C-alpha cells in the first residue's frame, strides 16, 4: 500500500510521476510529459529539487533573505495554547514586546482539566486574556475549541504560513504551510525577527485510488508513518500531497491525515487545493481565504512516497510510537508474537524488567480485548470522525463492564452540529461519554486507563506514559492508536478489537453546517487593537525567568543523564500530563525534568549548580573553594583559571527531541544549570532550536564515540566560547573520570551566526537585551 522512491522525481501536470535517474531515458521522459498534456522540452526540466513545488511557492513568498544564504521567514499568523503561551509572552516582554505585530491566537485546550490544585490553571487563562487585551490578540476560552480545530475553522488561508507552539501545527490540507516550533521561535516573530533555516527538502506524497469504506484518515496516516519514520525518509522536509487520490478524500479526511504528518518527523506539509477546499472556506464564512494551489506543470522533488489508498487497511499503532503500525488484521491473526514484542518494549522503555502490561490476559478465546476507547482532539474529534463513530454505534451497547468510550468533539461548533444531526444522541444512547473540546487524552491529562489498562485512541500520540500512568509509582498502562471507525467497531463488539471495515455498510456521508455564533459570543477578538494602558494579570504561580549567565570561556559539565535509547521523546525529557499546570512556573516545573526517564537527573544537576554557585562566589569575593569544588577542578589540571570555567550539567542522548514542540524540554534543563546536550543526532529541528534559543550548545558526536559517555563523569570543553564565536565546526573536549582523561571530538553542526550569538549570550532573552544595549 506504500512504496518509497528514494531518488529525485518529476511530477508532470500534478498527475504523472517520473523518476529522475540514469535509468530513465529522454524518450521515456518525453512520453510521460506528453501523457500529462505537456509539450516535451528536456531543456525546461528543473535540476534542483524543490523547484516548481507548492511548498517553495509559499516559502519563497515569505522569505525575506533576498536569496542570500538560508531562509529568513516571516509568518502571517501565530498560535499557542495554555501550556506554552505564558512562557512565550513572558519571554517576549523581557525582550521588549510592545504589541502583537501579526494575528496571534491564544487557545485554552490543554491546562483546562489537568489541575494539580489551587487556582493556577484559571490564573494562566486570565493572564492570557489580559495579554490579548494589552497587546492585541485573539483569545479562545477553555472548552470552546482545541487549538488546531480553531485555526482550521477561523485562521487558515490558502498560501499563508502559520507558526504555532505545538508540534501538530499542520493546516496543509487547507493550503496553509504551518510549522510547530518552541516558544522562542514565536518570540522572534513577535519582535519582528525571522525564522531562519536552510532550505528544506520536499518529498512528494503521491496519492492514488480511494479508501475502502470503513477505512479512515488515521489508517492512512499510520500506514505512511510506519513506512517513513524509522528510516528518516521525510525528516525535517516538507511533505507535499498530490496525485489523483487527493480528490477522492473529503476535507475532514485530508485534515486527519495531515495533522499526523508531525509523527513522521517532517518539517511541514502542504496539499493541492480544489473545489472541496473552496467549499470548506465557504461553509466557514471565509470564501476569501481560498486560493487554488497546485505544483507547477513540472516540479522536482527529493523523493516520493506513493500511497495506494485502495490497499490501505484498518491499522493499529502498538505502544509506544505511532510508527509501530500494523494492520488490525495482522494483529488479530497473530497476536501472541506482537504482544510479546510490546511486553519486551515495555521493559525496555520503562527500564524495569519487572513491569508487565499483562496483555496475554486480554486474549479471551483467541480474541484481543481492550479496556478503553477515546476519540478526541485535532485528529479524532473532527465532525466526520465522530459522525462515523455514531453511525457504527447507532443502536449498539458499549456494555456495563470494564470497557468505556469517551468522545471529545474538537470544537463547540462541531459539537453543536453533532447535537443537531443526532450523532451525539446516538453515541450517548450507546453508552459513550461525550465531553468538551480538550486535548487531555493526547498528552496524559484525561481518561487515564486503569493499571495494566489498554486504551485504543484516535489521538495523535501513544508515547510511553502519554496516557497518564506513573510507572515509577507502580502504575502502568498503554495506548494504541486507531481510527475512530475501528474504535467504534470495537465498542460495538463489546471491546473486542475489530476493524471499522466490518461495519462499513453503516457509513454514509452527512453534510456539515458551521455555526460560528458561539465564537462570536465567547472569543475575545482584539487583533490590531492593542490597549497598552491595560495591566497584565499575574497569578501567584506565574513566575518570570531567572537571570541566565552567558556562555563561559570553558565548560565543565557534569553528565547528569546518559540515555542510550535509540530515540528520546520530549515527553521523557519533560513529562506531560499532571505537570502541565506548572508550566508558568519555570523553577517548579524544572523539578520534573527527566523524572520518568532518569529520576536522578535533577539531583545531579543541582550538584553542578551548587558547585557553580561556589565558583562564582570565589571569583566575586575571594571566598576559598570548597573541598568538593577543588577536587573537581583538579581533574581539569593543576593550573585552572576558575574565572574562565563555567560549571553546569549536560545530557547525552543518542537521538533526543522526538515529539512535542514545547520548549520546556530544553528550558527546564537550563533552569537547573544545563549548558549542553550531546547527541549522535537530534530527532527534530524544533528541539534543537529550543536548545539553541535557551543558550545550550547542541553538540554532535560520531556514533562510535557514544560509548565513552557515562553518567556522573565530567565533560571538559576548553575554549568553547572562542570556538563558537569564531565559527568552529568542532572542538576537542575531554571526558574526566576518577582516574582517566579521554578525548572526545564534539561537533558544532549547522550553526548560523545568529544561533552562535544566542548561545554566546546564554539565551534568546539575553541576546535581544545585548542587541538593545549595543543600539
XYZ file of C-alpha atoms in Angstrom, residues 82 107-114 122 125 140-146 408-413 415 435-439 518-519 522:
33
model
C -2.181 27.382 27.536
C -6.302 28.931 22.995
C -7.044 27.126 26.246
C -7.358 23.443 25.444
C -4.548 21.868 27.484
C -4.446 23.047 31.101
C -8.187 23.339 31.485
C -8.789 19.936 33.070
C -5.392 18.931 34.474
C -7.519 29.608 35.582
C -6.185 31.754 31.385
C -10.289 31.342 22.831
C -11.616 30.296 26.280
C -11.361 26.793 27.715
C -13.691 24.083 26.338
C -14.560 26.139 23.228
C -12.124 24.576 20.729
C -8.869 22.669 20.581
C -14.375 14.790 22.666
C -15.661 16.850 19.686
C -12.902 19.219 18.551
C -14.884 22.461 18.867
C -18.194 23.808 20.082
C -19.425 24.450 16.509
C -20.379 19.690 18.850
C -17.099 15.657 26.678
C -15.981 19.149 25.679
C -13.117 20.218 23.427
C -9.918 19.254 25.267
C -6.511 17.907 24.285
C -20.504 30.527 19.839
C -17.198 32.076 18.764
C -17.136 33.841 23.668
